[in-house]
Coordinates of C-alpha atoms and ligand atoms in Angstrom, one line a residue:
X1 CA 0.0 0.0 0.0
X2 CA 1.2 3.7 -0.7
X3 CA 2.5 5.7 2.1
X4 CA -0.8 8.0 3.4
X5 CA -0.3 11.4 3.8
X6 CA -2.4 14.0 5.6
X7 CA -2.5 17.7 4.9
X8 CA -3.2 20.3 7.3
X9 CA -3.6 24.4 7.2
X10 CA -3.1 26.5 9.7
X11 CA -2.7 30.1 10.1
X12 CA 0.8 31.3 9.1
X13 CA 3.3 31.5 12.2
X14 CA 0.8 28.6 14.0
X15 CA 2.7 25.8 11.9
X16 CA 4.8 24.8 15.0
X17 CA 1.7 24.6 17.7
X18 CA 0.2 22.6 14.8
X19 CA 3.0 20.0 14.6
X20 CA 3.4 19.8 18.4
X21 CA 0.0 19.5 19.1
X22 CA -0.6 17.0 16.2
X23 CA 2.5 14.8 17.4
X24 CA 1.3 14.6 20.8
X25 CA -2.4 13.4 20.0
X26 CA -1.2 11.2 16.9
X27 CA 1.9 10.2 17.9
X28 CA 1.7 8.3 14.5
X29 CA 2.3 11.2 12.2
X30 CA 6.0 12.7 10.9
X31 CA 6.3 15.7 9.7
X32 CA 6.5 15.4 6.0
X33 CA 6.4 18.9 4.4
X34 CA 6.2 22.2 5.1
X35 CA 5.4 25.8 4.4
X36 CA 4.0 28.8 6.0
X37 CA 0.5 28.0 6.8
X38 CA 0.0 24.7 5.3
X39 CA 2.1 21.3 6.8
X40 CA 1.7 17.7 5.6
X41 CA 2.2 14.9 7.4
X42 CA 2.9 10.9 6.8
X43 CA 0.9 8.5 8.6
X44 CA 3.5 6.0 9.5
X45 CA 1.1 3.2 11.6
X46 CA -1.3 3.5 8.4
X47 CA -3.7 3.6 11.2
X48 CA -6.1 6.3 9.8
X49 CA -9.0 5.7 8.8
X50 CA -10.8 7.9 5.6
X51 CA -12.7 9.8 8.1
X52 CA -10.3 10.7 10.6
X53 CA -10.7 13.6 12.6
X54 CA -7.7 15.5 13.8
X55 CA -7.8 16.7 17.8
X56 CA -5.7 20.0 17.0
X57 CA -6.8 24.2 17.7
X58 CA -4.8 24.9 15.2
X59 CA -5.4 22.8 12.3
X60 CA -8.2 25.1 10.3
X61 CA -9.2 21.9 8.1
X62 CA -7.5 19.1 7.3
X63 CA -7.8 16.0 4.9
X64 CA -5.7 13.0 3.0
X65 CA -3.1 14.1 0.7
X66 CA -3.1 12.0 -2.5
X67 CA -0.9 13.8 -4.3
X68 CA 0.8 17.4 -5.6
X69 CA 2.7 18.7 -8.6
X70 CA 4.1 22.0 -9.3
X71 CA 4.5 23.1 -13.3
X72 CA 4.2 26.4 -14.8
X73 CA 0.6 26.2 -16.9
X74 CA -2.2 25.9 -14.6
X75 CA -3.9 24.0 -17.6
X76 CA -1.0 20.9 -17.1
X77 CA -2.1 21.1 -13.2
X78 CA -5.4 20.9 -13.9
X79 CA -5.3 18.0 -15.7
X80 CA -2.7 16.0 -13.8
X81 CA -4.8 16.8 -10.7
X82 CA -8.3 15.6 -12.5
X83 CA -6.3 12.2 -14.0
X84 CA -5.5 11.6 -10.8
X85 CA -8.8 12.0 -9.0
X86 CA -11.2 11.1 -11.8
X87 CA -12.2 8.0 -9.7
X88 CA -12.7 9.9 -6.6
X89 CA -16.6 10.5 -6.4
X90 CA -16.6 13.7 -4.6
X91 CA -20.0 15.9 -4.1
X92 CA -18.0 19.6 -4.1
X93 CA -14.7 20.7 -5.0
X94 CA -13.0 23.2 -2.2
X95 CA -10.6 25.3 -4.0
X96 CA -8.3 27.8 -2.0
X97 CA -4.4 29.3 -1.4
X98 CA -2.6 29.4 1.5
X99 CA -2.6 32.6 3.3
X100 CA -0.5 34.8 2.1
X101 CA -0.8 36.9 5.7
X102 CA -1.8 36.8 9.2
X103 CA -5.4 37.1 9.0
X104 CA -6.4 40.9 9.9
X105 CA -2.7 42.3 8.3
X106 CA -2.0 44.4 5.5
X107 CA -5.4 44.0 4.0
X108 CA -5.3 40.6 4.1
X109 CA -8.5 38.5 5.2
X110 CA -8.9 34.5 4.2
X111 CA -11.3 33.4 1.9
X112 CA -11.4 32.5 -1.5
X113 CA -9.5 34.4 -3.5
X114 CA -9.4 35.4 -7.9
X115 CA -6.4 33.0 -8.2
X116 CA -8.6 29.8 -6.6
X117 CA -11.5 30.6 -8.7
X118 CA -9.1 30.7 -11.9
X119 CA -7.8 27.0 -11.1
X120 CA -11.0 25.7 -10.0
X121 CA -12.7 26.9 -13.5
X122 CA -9.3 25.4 -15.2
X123 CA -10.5 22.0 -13.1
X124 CA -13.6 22.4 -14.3
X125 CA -12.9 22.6 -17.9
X126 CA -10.7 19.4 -17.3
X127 CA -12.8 17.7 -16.0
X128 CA -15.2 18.6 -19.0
X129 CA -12.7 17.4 -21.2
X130 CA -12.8 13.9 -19.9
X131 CA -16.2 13.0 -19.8
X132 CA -16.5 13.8 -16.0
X133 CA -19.3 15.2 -14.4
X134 CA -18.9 18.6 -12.8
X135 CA -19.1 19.8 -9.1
X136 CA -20.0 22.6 -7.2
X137 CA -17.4 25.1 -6.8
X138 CA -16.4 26.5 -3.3
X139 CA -19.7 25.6 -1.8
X140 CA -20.2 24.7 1.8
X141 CA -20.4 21.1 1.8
X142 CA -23.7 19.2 3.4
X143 CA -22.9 17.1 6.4
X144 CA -20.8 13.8 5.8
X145 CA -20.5 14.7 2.0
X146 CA -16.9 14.0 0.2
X147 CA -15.1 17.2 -0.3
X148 CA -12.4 17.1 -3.5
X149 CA -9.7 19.4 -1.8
X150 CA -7.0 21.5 -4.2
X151 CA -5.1 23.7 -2.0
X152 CA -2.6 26.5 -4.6
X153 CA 0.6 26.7 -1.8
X154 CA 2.1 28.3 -4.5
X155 CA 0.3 29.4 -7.7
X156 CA 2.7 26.9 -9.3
X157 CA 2.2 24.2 -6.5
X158 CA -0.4 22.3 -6.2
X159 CA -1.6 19.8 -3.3
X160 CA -4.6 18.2 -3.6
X161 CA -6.9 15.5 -1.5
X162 CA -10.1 14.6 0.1
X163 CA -11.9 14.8 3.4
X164 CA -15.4 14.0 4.5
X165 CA -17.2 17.0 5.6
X166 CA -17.8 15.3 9.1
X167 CA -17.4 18.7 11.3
X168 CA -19.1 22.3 10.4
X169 CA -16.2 23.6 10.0
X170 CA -14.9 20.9 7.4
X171 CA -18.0 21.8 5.3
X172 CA -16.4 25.2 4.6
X173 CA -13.9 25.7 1.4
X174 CA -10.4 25.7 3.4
X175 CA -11.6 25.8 6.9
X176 CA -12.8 29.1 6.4
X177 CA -16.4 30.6 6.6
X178 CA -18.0 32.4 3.6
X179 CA -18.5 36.6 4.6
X180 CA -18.9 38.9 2.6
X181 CA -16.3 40.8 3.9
X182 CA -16.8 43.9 1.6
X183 CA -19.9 44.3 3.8
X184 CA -19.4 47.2 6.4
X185 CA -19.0 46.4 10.0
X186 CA -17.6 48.6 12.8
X187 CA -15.0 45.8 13.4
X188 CA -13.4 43.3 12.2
X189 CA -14.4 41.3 15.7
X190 CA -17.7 41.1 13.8
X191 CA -16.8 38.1 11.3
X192 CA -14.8 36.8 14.0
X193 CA -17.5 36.2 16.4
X194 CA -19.6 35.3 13.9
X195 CA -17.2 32.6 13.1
X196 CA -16.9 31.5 16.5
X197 CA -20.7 31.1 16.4
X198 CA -21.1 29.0 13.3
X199 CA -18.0 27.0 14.3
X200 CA -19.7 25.6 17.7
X201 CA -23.2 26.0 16.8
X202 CA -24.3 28.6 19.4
X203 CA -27.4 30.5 18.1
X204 CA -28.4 33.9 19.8
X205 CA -31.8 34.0 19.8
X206 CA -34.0 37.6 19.6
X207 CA -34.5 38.9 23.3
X208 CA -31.2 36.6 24.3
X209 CA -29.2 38.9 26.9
X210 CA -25.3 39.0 26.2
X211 CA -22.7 41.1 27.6
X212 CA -19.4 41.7 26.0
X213 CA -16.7 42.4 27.7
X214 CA -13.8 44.4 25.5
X215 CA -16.1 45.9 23.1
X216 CA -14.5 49.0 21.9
X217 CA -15.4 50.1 18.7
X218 CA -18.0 47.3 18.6
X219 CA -18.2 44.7 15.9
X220 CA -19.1 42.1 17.9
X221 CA -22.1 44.2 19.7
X222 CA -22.6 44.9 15.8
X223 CA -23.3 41.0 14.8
X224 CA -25.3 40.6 18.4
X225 CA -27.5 43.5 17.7
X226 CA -28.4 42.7 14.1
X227 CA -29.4 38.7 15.7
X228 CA -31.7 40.7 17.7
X229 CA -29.9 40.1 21.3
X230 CA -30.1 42.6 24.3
X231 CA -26.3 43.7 24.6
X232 CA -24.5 44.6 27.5
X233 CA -21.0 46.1 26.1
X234 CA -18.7 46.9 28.8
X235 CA -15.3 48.7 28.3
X236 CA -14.0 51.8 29.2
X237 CA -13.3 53.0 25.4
X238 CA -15.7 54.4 23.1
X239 CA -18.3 52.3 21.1
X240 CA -18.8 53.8 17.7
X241 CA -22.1 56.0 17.4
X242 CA -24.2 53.1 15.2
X243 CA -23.6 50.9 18.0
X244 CA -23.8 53.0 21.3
X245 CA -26.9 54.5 19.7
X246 CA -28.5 51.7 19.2
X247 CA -31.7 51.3 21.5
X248 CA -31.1 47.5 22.7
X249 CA -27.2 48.4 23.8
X250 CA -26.3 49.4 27.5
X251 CA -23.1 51.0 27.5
X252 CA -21.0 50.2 30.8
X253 CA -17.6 52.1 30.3
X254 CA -15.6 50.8 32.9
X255 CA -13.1 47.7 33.5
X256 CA -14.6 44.2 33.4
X257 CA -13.8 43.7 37.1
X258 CA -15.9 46.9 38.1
X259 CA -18.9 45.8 36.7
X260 CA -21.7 45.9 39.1
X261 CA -22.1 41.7 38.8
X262 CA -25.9 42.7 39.6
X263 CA -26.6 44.3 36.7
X264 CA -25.6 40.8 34.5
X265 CA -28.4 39.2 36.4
X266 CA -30.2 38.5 32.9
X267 CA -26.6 37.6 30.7
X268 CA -27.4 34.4 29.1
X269 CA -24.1 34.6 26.7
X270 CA -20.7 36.2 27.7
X271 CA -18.3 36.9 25.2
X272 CA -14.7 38.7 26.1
X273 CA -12.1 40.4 23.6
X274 CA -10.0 42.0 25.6
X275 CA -6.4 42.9 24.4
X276 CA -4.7 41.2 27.6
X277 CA -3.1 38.3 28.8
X278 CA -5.1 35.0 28.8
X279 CA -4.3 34.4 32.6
X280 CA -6.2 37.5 33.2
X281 CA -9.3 36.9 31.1
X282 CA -9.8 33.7 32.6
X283 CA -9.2 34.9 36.4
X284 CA -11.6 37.5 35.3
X285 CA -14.3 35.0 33.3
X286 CA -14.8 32.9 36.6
X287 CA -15.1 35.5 38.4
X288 CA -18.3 35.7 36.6
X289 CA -19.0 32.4 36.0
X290 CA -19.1 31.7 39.4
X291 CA -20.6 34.9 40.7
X292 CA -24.0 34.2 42.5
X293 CA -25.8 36.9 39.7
X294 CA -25.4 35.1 36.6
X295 CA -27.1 31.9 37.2
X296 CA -28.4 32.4 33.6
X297 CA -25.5 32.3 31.9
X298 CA -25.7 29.3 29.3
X299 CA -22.1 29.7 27.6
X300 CA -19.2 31.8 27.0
X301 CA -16.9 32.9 23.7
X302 CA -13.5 33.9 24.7
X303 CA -10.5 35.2 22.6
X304 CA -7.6 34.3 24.2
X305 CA -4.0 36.5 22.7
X306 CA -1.4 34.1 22.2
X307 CA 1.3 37.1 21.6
X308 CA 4.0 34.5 22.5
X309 CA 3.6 30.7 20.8
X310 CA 4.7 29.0 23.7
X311 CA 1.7 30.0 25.4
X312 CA -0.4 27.3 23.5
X313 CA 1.4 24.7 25.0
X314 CA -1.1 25.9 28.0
X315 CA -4.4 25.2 26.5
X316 CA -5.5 22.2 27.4
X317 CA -4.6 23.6 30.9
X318 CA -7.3 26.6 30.1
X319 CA -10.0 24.7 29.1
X320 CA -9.9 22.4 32.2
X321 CA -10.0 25.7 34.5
X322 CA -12.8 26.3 32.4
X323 CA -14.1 22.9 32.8
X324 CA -13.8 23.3 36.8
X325 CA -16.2 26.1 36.1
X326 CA -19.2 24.0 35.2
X327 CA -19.4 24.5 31.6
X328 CA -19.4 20.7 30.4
X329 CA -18.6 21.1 26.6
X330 CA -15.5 23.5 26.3
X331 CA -13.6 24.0 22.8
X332 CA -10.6 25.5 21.2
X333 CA -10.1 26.7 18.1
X334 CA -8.1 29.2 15.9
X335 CA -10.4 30.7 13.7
X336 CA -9.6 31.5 10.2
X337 CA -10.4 35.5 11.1
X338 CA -8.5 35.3 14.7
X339 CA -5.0 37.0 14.7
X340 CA -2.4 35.5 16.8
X341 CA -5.1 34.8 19.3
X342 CA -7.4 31.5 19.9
X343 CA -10.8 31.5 20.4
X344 CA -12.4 29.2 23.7
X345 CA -16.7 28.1 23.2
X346 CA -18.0 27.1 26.1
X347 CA -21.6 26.0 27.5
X348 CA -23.3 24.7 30.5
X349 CA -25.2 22.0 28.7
X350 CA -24.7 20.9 25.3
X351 CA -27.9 20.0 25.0
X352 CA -28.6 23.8 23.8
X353 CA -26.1 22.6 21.0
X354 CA -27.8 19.3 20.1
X355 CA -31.4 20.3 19.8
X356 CA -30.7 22.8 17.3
X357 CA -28.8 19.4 15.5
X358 CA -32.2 17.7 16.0
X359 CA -34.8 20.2 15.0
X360 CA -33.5 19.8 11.5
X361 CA -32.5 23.3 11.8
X362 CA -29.4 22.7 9.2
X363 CA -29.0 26.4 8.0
X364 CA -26.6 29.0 8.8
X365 CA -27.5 31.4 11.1
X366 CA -27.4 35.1 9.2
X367 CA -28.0 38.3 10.8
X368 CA -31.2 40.2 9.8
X369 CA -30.4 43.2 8.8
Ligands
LIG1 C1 -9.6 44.0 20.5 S1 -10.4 45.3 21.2 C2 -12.1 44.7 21.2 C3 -12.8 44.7 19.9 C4 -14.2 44.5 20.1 N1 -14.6 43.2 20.6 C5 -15.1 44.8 18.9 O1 -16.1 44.1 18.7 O2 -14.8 45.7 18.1 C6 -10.0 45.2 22.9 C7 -10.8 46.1 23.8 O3 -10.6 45.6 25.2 C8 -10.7 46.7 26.0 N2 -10.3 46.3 27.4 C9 -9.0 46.1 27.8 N3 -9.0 45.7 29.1 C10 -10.3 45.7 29.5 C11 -11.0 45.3 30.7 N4 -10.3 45.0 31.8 N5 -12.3 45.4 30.7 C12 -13.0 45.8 29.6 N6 -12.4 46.1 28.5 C13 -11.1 46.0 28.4 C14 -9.9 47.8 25.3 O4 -10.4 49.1 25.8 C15 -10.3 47.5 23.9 O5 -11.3 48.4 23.4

């Protein structure tokens, strides 16, 4: 049997937390390959099954690698890559680049980008060519269904495999939502929260209180707001008019740890983006978790700064302290829109999660705007 490789992209800069991480919960990987926001690995116990799952916060999606090729016409990539896969019965074809940038630098945001949607067209045509039927494009995948991967590390060089779109976000074209980011938001902490939403499957609901805790200018009061939520923004900055206007938003402009704990006696959903050390948010999040006021609060969404790498060897550490808190489902991730900082979900009782699961209830949630 031919040696099976795995393919992983991260955020650029992450690629060492993603290697550590990954060698110490499958201990049967070695490194195989490399480059700034994309790593592949070989599985050398051939112990992985088609529809693995990878136990990583860093890895933004993941998949098998079946093969790559680097020439200079796109058209000779194409059709190496659809030769080589015309067996593969995959229901959509994710197309994307690795990051060029830090997410939130010099202009830079992930998503698709002109380039992707030139190869996947050239793909397309390829596939045309042989007789092969076509696939979606860059749409999000249903739940379970085989995604055909083709990830440009270079324009030149190509990597391409499969996954099955087992997680939500595995259903997204490289790991990374589909915004409209030309849209206008106060913040880019908008389409980062709304991320971290999608990703775990918390939905606010109209009337749901949430406080925010860091929310200077106000992106993420923005997305909360337009779901219809009573918001609670508390920081000692400014909010920006359209938000502190707003007729559903109480503005309290102090610290986080001089908040009358009182006045959160409704908070069902407490989110914190403060620019400080982790250690700090999290003394500061259970003192609110476990403050006698908030018995309604059903979950929390935390960005934690990771300013130095090192600090991720310290997350599973954080989400057992937030464990010990009573919040029985606790996740980590590193969104595609986070900077050098992860985001930590966490709720009281999944079964908030599930039901939505059950009630057939398959669709995104969008703002109404
Ligand atoms: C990254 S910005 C937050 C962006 C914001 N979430 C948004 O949606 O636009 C970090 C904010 O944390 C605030 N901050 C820092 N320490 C704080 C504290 N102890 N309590 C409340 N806010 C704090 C800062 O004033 C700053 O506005």
């Amino acid at each position: 049997m031919p040696p099976r490789f795995v393919f992983v992209v991260c955020q650029q800069g992450a690629e060492s937390c993603c290697k550590e991480e990954i060698n110490a919960n499958h201990p049967g990987l070695k490194l195989a390959f490399s480059r700034p926001g994309f790593v592949t690995f070989k599985d050398d116990t051939e112990s992985l099954g088609e529809r693995f799952q990878l136990r990583s916060t860093f890895a933004r999606t993941f998949g098998l690698s079946i093969g790559s090729r680097k020439a200079a016409s796109m058209s000779e990539l194409a059709g190496t890559l659809v030769d080589a896969t015309s067996t593969c019965a995959a229901r959509r074809l994710h197309v994307w680049q690795r990051d060029s940038q830090v997410p939130g630098t010099g202009g830079f945001e992930p998503g698709p980008t002109a380039l992707a949607l030139e190869a996947a067209l050239a793909i397309e045509r390829k596939r045309m060519e042989r007789g092969l039927p076509s696939i979606p494009i860059n749409r999000v995948a249903r739940a379970d269904e085989l995604v055909l991967d083709t990830i440009l590390v270079e324009p030149d060089y190509w990597f391409w495999g499969f996954h099955y779109a087992d997680a939500k976000c595995q259903r997204w074209p490289g790991g990374t939502p589909v915004f409209d980011i030309r849209q206008e938001v106060v913040s880019r902490a908008y389409f980062k929260l709304h991320e971290a939403l999608l990703w775990s499957g918390i939905r606010i609901r109209a009337g749901d209180v949430c406080a925010e805790i860091g929310s200077s200018p106000g992106g993420s009061c923005q997305l909360l707001l337009e779901f219809g939520a009573e918001v609670i923004a508390i920081d000692p900055a400014e909010l920006h008019p359209s938000v502190a206007e707003h007729p559903r938003l109480t503005h309290l402009k102090c610290r986080g740890t001089e908040v009358c704990r009182k006045l959160l006696k409704d908070v069902c959903w407490l989110t914190c983006d403060v620019n400080l050390p982790p250690e700090y948010t999290l003394e500061m999040i259970s003192d609110f978790a476990s403050n006698q006021h908030l018995r309604k609060l059903r979950g929390i969404v935390l960005t934690l700064k990771i300013p130095d790498w090192g600090l991720a060897a310290e997350i599973p550490r954080w989400r057992e302290r937030v464990k010990q808190l009573g919040f029985l489902w606790v996740r980590t991730r590193q969104l595609a829109f986070n900077r050098q900082e992860i985001c930590l979900v966490a709720v009281r009782d999944r079964y908030a999660l599930r039901t939505l699961a059950r009630s057939g209830d398959r669709g995104e949630q969008k703002p109404r705007v």
